[in-house]
mmCIF file of C-alpha atoms (C1' of nucleotides) in Angstrom:
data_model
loop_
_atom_site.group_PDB
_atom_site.id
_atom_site.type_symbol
_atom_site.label_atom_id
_atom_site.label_comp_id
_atom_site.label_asym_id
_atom_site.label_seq_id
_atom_site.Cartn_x
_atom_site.Cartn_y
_atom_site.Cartn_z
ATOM 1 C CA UNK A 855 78.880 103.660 84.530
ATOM 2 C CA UNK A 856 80.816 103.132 87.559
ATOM 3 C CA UNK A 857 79.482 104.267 90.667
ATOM 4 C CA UNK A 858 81.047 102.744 94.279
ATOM 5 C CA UNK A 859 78.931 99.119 93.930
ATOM 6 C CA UNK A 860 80.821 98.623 90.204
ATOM 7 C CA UNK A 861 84.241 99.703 91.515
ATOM 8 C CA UNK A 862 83.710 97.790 94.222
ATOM 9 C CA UNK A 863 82.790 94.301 92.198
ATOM 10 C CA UNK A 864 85.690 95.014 89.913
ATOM 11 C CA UNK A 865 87.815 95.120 92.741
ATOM 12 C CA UNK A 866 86.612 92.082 94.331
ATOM 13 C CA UNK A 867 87.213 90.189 91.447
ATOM 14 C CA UNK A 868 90.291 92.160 90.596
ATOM 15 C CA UNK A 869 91.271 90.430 94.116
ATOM 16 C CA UNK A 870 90.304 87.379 94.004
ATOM 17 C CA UNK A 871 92.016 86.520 90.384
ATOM 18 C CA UNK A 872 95.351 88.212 90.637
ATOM 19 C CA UNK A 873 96.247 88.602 94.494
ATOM 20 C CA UNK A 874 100.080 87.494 94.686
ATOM 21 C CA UNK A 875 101.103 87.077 91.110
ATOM 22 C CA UNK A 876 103.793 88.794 90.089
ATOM 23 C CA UNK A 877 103.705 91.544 87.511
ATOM 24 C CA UNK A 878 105.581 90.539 84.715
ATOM 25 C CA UNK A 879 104.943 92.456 81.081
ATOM 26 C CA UNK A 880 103.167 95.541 80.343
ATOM 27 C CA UNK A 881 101.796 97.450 77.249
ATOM 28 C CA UNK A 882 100.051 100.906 76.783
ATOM 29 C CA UNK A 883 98.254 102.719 74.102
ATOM 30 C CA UNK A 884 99.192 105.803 72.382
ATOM 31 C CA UNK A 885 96.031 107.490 73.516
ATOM 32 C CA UNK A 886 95.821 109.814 76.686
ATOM 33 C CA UNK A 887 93.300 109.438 79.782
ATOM 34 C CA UNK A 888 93.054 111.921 82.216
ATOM 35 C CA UNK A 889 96.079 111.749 83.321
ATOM 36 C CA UNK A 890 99.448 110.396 81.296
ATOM 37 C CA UNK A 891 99.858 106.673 82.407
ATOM 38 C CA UNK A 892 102.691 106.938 84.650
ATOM 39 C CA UNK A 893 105.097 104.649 82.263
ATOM 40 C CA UNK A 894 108.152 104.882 84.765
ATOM 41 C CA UNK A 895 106.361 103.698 87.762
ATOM 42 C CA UNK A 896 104.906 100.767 86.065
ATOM 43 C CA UNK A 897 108.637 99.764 84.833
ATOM 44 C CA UNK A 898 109.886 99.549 88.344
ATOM 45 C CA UNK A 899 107.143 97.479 89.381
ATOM 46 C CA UNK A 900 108.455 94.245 86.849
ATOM 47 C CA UNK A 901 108.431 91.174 88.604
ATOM 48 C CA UNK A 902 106.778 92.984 91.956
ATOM 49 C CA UNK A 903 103.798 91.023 93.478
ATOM 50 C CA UNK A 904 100.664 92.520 93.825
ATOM 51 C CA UNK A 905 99.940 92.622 97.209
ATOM 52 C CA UNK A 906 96.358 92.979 97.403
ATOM 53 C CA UNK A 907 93.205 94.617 95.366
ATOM 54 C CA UNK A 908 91.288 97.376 97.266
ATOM 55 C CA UNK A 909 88.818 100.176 96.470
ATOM 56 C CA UNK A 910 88.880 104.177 98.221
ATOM 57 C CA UNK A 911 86.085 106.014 96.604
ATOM 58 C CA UNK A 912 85.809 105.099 93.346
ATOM 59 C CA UNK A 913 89.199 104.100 92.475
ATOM 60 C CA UNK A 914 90.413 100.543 92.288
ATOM 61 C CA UNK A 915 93.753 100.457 94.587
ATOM 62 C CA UNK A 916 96.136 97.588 92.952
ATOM 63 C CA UNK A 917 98.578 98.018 95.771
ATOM 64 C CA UNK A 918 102.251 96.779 95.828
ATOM 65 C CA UNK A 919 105.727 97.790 97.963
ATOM 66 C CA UNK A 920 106.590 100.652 97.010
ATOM 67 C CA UNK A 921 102.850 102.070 96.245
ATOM 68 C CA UNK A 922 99.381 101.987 94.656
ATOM 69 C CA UNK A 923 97.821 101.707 91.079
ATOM 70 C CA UNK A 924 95.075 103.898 90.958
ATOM 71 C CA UNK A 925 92.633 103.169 88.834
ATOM 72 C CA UNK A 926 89.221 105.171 88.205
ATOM 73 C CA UNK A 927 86.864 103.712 85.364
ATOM 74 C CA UNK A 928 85.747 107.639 84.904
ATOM 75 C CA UNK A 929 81.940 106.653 82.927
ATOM 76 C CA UNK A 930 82.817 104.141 80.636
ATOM 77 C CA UNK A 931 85.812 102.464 82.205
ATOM 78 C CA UNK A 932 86.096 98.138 82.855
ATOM 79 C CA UNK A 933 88.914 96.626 83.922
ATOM 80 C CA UNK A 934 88.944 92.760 82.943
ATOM 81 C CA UNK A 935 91.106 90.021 83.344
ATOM 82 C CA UNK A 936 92.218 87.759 80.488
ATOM 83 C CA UNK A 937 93.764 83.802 80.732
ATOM 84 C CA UNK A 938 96.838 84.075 78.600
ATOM 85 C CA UNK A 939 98.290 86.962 76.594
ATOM 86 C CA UNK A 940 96.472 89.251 74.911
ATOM 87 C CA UNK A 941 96.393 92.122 72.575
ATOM 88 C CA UNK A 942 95.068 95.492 72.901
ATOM 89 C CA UNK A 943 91.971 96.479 71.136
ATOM 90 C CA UNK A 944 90.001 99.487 70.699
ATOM 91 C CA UNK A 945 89.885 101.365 73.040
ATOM 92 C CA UNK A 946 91.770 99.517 75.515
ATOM 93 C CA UNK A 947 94.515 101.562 77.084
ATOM 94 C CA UNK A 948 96.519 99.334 79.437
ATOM 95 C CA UNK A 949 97.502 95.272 79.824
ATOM 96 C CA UNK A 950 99.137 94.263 82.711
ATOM 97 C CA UNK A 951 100.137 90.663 82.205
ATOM 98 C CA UNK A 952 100.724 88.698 86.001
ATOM 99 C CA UNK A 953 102.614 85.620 86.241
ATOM 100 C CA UNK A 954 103.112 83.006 86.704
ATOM 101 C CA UNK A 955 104.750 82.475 83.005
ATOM 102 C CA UNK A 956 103.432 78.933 82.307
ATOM 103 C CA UNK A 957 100.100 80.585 83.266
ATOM 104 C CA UNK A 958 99.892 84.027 83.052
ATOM 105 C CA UNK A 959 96.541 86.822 83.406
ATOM 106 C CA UNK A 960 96.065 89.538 81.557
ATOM 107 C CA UNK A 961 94.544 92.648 83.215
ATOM 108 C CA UNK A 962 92.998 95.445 80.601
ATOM 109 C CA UNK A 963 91.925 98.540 80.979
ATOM 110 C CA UNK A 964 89.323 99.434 78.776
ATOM 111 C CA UNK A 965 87.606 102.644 78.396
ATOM 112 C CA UNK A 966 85.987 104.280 75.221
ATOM 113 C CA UNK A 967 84.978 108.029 76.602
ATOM 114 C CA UNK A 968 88.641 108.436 78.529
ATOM 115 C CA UNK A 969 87.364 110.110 81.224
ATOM 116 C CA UNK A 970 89.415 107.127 83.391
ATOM 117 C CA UNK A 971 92.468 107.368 84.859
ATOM 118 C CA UNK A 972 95.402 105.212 85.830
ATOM 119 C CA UNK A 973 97.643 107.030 88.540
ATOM 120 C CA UNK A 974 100.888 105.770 90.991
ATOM 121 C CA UNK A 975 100.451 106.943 94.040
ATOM 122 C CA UNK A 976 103.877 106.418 95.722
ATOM 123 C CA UNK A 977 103.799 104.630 99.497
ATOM 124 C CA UNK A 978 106.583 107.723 100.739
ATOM 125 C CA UNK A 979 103.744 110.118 99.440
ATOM 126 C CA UNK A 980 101.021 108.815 101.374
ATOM 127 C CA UNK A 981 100.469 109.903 104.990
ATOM 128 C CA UNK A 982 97.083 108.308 106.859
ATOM 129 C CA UNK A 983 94.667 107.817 104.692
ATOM 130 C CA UNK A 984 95.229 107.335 100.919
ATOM 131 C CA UNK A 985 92.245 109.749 100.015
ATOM 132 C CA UNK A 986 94.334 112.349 100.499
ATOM 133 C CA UNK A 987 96.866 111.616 97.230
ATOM 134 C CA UNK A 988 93.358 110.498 95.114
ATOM 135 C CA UNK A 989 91.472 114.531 95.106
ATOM 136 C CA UNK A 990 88.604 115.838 96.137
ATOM 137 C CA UNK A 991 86.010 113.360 95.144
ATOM 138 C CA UNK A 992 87.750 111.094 97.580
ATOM 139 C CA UNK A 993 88.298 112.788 100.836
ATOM 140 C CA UNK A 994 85.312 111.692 102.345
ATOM 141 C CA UNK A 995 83.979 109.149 104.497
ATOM 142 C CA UNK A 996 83.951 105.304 103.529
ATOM 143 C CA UNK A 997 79.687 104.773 103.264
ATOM 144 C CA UNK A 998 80.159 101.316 104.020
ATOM 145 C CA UNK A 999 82.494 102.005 107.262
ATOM 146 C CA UNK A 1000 81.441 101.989 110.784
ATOM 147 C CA UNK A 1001 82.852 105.642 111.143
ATOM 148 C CA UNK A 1002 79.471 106.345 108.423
ATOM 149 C CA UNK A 1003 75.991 107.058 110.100
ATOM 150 C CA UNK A 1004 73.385 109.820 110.815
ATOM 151 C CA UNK A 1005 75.098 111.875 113.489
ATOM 152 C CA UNK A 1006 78.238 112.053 111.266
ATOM 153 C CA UNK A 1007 76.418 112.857 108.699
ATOM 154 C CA UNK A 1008 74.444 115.698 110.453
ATOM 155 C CA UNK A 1009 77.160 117.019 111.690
ATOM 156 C CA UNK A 1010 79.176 117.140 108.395
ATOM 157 C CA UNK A 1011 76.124 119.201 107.029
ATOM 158 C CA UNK A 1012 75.780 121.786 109.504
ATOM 159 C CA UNK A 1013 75.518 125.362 108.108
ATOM 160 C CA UNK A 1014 75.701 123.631 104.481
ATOM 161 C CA UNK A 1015 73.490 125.445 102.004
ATOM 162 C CA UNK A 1016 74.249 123.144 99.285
ATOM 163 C CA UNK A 1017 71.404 121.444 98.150
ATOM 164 C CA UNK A 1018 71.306 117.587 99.521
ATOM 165 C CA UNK A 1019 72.044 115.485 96.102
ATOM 166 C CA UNK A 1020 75.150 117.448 94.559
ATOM 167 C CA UNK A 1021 76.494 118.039 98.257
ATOM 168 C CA UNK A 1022 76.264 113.797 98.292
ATOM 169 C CA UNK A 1023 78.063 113.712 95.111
ATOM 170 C CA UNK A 1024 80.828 116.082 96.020
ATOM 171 C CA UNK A 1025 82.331 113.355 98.107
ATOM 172 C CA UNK A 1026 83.665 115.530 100.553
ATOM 173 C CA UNK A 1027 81.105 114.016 103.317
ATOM 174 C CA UNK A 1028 80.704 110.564 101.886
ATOM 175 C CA UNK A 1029 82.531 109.431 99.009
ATOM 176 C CA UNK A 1030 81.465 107.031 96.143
ATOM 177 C CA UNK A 1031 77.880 107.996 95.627
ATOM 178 C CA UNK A 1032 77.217 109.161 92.272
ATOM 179 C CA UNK A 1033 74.094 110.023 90.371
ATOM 180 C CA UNK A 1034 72.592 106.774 90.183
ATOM 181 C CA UNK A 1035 72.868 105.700 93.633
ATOM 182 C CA UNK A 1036 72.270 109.533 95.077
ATOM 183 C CA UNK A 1037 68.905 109.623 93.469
ATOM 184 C CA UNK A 1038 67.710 106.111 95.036
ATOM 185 C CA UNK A 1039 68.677 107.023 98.493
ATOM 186 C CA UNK A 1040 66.756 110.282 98.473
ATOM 187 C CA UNK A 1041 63.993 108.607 97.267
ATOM 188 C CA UNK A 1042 63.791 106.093 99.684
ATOM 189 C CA UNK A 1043 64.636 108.387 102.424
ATOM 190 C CA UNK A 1044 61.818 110.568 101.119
ATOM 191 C CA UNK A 1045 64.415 113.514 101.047
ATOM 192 C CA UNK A 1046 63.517 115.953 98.036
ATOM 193 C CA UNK A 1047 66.716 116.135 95.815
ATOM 194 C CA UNK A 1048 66.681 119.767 96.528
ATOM 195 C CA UNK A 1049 66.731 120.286 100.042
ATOM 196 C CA UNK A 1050 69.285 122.133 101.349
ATOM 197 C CA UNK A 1051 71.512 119.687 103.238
ATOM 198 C CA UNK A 1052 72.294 122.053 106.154
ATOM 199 C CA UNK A 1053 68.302 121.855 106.584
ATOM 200 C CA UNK A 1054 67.800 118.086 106.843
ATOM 201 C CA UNK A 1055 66.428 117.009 110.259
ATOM 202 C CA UNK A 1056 68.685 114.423 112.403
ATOM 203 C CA UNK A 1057 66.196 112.034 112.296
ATOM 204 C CA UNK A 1058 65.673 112.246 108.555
ATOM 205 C CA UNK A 1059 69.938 112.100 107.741
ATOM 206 C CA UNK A 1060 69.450 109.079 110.007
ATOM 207 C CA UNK A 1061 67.585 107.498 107.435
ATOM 208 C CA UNK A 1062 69.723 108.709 104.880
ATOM 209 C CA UNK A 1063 72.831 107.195 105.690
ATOM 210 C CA UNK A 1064 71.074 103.949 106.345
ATOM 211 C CA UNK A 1065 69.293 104.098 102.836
ATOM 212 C CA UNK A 1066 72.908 104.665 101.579
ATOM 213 C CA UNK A 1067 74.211 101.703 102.828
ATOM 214 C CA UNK A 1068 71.028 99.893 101.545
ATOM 215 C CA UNK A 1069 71.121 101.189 98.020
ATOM 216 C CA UNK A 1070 74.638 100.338 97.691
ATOM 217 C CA UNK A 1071 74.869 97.364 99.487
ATOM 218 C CA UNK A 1072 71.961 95.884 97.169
ATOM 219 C CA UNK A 1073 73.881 97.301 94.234
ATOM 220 C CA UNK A 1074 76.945 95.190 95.393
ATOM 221 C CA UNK A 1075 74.898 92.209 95.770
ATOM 222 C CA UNK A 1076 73.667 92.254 92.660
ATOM 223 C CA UNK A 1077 77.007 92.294 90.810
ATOM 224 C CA UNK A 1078 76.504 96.145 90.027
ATOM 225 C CA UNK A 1079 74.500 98.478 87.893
ATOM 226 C CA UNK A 1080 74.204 97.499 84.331
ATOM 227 C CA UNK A 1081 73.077 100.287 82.224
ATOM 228 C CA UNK A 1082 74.629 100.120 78.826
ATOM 229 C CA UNK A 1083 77.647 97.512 79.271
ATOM 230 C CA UNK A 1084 78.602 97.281 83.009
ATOM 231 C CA UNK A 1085 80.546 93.891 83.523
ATOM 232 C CA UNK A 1086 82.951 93.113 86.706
ATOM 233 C CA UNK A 1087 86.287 91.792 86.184
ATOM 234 C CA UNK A 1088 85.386 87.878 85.176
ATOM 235 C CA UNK A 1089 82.326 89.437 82.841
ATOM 236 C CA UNK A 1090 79.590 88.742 84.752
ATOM 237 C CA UNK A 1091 76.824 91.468 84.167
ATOM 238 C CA UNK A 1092 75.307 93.636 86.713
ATOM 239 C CA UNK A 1093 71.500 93.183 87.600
ATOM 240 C CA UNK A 1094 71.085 96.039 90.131
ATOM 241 C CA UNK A 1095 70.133 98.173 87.123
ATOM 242 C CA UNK A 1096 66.003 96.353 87.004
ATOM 243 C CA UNK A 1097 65.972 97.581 90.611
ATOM 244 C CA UNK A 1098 66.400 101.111 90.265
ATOM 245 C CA UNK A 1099 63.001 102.713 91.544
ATOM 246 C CA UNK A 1100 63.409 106.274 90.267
ATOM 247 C CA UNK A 1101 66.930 106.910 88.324
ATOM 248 C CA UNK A 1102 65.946 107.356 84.539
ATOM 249 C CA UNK A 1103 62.549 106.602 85.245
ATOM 250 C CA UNK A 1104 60.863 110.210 84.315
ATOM 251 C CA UNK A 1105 57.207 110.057 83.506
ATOM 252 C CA UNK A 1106 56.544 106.350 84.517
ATOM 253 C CA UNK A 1107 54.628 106.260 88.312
ATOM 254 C CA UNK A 1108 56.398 106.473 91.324
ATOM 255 C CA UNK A 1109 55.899 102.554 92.751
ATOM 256 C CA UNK A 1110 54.839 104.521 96.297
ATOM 257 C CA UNK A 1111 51.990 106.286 95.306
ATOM 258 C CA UNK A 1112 51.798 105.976 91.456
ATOM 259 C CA UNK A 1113 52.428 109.623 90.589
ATOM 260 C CA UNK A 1114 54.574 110.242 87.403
ATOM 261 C CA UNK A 1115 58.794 109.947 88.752
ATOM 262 C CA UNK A 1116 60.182 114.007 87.878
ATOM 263 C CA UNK A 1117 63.278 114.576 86.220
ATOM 264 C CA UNK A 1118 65.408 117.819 86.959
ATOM 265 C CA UNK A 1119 68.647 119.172 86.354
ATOM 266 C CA UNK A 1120 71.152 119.790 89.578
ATOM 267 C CA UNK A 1121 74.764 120.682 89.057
ATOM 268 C CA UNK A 1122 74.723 119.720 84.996
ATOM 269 C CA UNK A 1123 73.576 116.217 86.592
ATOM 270 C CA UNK A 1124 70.113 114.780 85.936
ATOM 271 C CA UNK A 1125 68.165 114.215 88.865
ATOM 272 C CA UNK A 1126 64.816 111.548 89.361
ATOM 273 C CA UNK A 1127 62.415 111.530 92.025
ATOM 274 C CA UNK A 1128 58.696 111.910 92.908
ATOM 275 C CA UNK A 1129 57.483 115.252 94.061
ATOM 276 C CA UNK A 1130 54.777 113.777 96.340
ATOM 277 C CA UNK A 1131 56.501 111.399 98.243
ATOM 278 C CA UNK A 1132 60.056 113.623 98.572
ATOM 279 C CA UNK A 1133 59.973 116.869 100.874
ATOM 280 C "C1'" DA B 1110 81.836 129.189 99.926
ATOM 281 C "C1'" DA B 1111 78.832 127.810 96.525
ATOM 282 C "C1'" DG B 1112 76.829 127.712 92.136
ATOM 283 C "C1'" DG B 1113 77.075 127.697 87.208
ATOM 284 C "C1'" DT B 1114 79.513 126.521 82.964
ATOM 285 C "C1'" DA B 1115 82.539 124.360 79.946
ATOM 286 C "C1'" DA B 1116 85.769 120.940 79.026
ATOM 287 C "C1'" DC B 1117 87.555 116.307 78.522
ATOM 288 C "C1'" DC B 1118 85.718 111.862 74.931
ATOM 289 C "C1'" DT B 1119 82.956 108.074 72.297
ATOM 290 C "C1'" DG B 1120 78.779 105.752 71.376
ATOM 291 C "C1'" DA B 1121 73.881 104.993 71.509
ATOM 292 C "C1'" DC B 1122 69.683 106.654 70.468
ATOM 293 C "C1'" DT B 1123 66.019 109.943 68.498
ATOM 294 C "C1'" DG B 1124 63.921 112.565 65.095
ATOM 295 C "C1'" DC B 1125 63.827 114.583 60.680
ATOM 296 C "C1'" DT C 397 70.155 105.586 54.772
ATOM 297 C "C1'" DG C 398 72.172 109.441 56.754
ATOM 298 C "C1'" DC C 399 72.884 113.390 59.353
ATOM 299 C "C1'" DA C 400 72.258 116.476 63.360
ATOM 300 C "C1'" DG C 401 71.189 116.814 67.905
ATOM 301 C "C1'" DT C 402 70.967 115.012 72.628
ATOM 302 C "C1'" DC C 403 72.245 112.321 76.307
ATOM 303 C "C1'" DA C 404 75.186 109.155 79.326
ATOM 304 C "C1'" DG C 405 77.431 106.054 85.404
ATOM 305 C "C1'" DG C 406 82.718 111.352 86.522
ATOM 306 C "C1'" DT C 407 85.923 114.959 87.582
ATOM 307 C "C1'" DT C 408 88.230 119.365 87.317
ATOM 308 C "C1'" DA C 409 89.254 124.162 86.132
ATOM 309 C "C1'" DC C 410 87.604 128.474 85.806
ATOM 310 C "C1'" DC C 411 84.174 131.905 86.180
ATOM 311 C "C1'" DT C 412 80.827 134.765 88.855
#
DNA sequence: AAGGTAACCTGACTGC
DNA sequence: TGCAGTCAGGTTACCT
């Protein structure tokens, strides 16, 4: 589900509900994520405010003084906030209950396929840029930062052989673009999903990057994808899903030039586009 | 270095 | 109704 726009949402809201309130209860499930939930770290941070919400890639940073919760919603991930106490259910792996205690919020983290993670990344262990500690789907550049454009991006791709769409997804250029959101920018760019990247004219990655920002800029305005059960934090549902112009669109006609969309296979990963408008 | 493959999981959907 | 097969927004480890 969660590609950067849903991370991003999540975090927003994350942000705007709990920013300040102190951490005051936890509880876990039995039931293992990618990683083991670091139990220990979340003990020391009792009665420590959260600082502020954040997003790097596409992990949710809750961050507080001595470090960072890490959160990534893997493909079935939500993280949702709660007046009151509140139970764990199925498949729901982590509450974090914030204060005040005459009014406290619950924070859950709910994810049915476990592909998520929950991860403390310790302040001492962080250098410049908080990427670093996250792995390799996170090391490169922010799409929505100033430091993101088509030069950069050119330049990244020199001598790259990779083909364009999996080389996007790595996130060792540009982080936080997944399959959804990877397929719609190539589209609109007109840049054939397998190109190879080191093969892409300037002018072209020019348009990339800026049909990058578009797609997930749109995608943030909208609240977020929804396919299947994509909510943010308060439960709002995405709507960016009704404006996807190729992704899982095989067969029906490209809204260009009304040939049928194609679907391939790149990297295990399915792949949408249009083979007349995309070269 | 880059590509392929399998693995980690549950749930929704399709077709027989 | 049920059962088997396929697919899904992500990441990583291990092969060639």
């Amino acid at each position: 589900m969660p590609e950067l726009p849903e991370v991003e949402v999540t975090a927003q809201s994350l942000a705007a509900q709990l920013t300040g309130r102190p951490l005051m209860d936890w509880c876990a499930s039995a039931k293992r994520l990618r990683h083991p939930l670091p139990a220990k770290a979340i003990a020391r941070l009792m009665a420590c405010p959260l600082i502020r919400v954040g997003r790097r890639a596409k992990y949710v940073l809750m961050e507080f003084a001595s470090g960072w919760l890490a959160v990534h919603l893997g493909m079935s991930g939500t993280l949702q906030v709660f007046r009151g106490p509140r139970r764990l259910g199925l498949h729901d792996h982590l509450g974090l209950s914030f204060g005040p205690t005459a009014d406290p919020l619950t924070l859950v983290f709910h994810d049915p396929r476990r592909f998520g993670s929950v991860q403390f990344i310790a302040r001492a262990s962080v250098d410049a840029d908080i990427g670093d500690a996250l792995g390799a789907t996170a090391q490169g550049i922010e799409p929505l930062s100033d430091a993101f454009n088509g030069p950069t991006l050119t330049q990244l791709s020199k001598n790259v052989r990779s083909e364009i769409k999996p080389w996007l997804m790595a996130g060792k250029a540009v982080v936080g673009v997944g399959n959804i959101y990877a397929s719609e920018a190539l589209f609109r760019a007109g840049i054939h999903p397998r190109r190879r990247a080191g093969r892409i004219a300037a002018h072209r990655m020019e348009l990339l990057a800026q049909e990058i920002r578009t797609v997930l800029k749109h995608a943030i305005d909208a609240g977020g994808s929804s396919l299947r059960d994509f909510h943010s934090a308060d439960g709002a549902e995405g709507r960016y899903g009704k404006e996807h112009l190729v992704y899982d669109r095989e067969g029906l006609p490209c809204v260009r030039c009304a040939s049928p969309l194609c679907r391939i296979v790149q990297a295990q990963r399915s792949s949408f586009y249009c083979r007349v408008c995309q070269k």
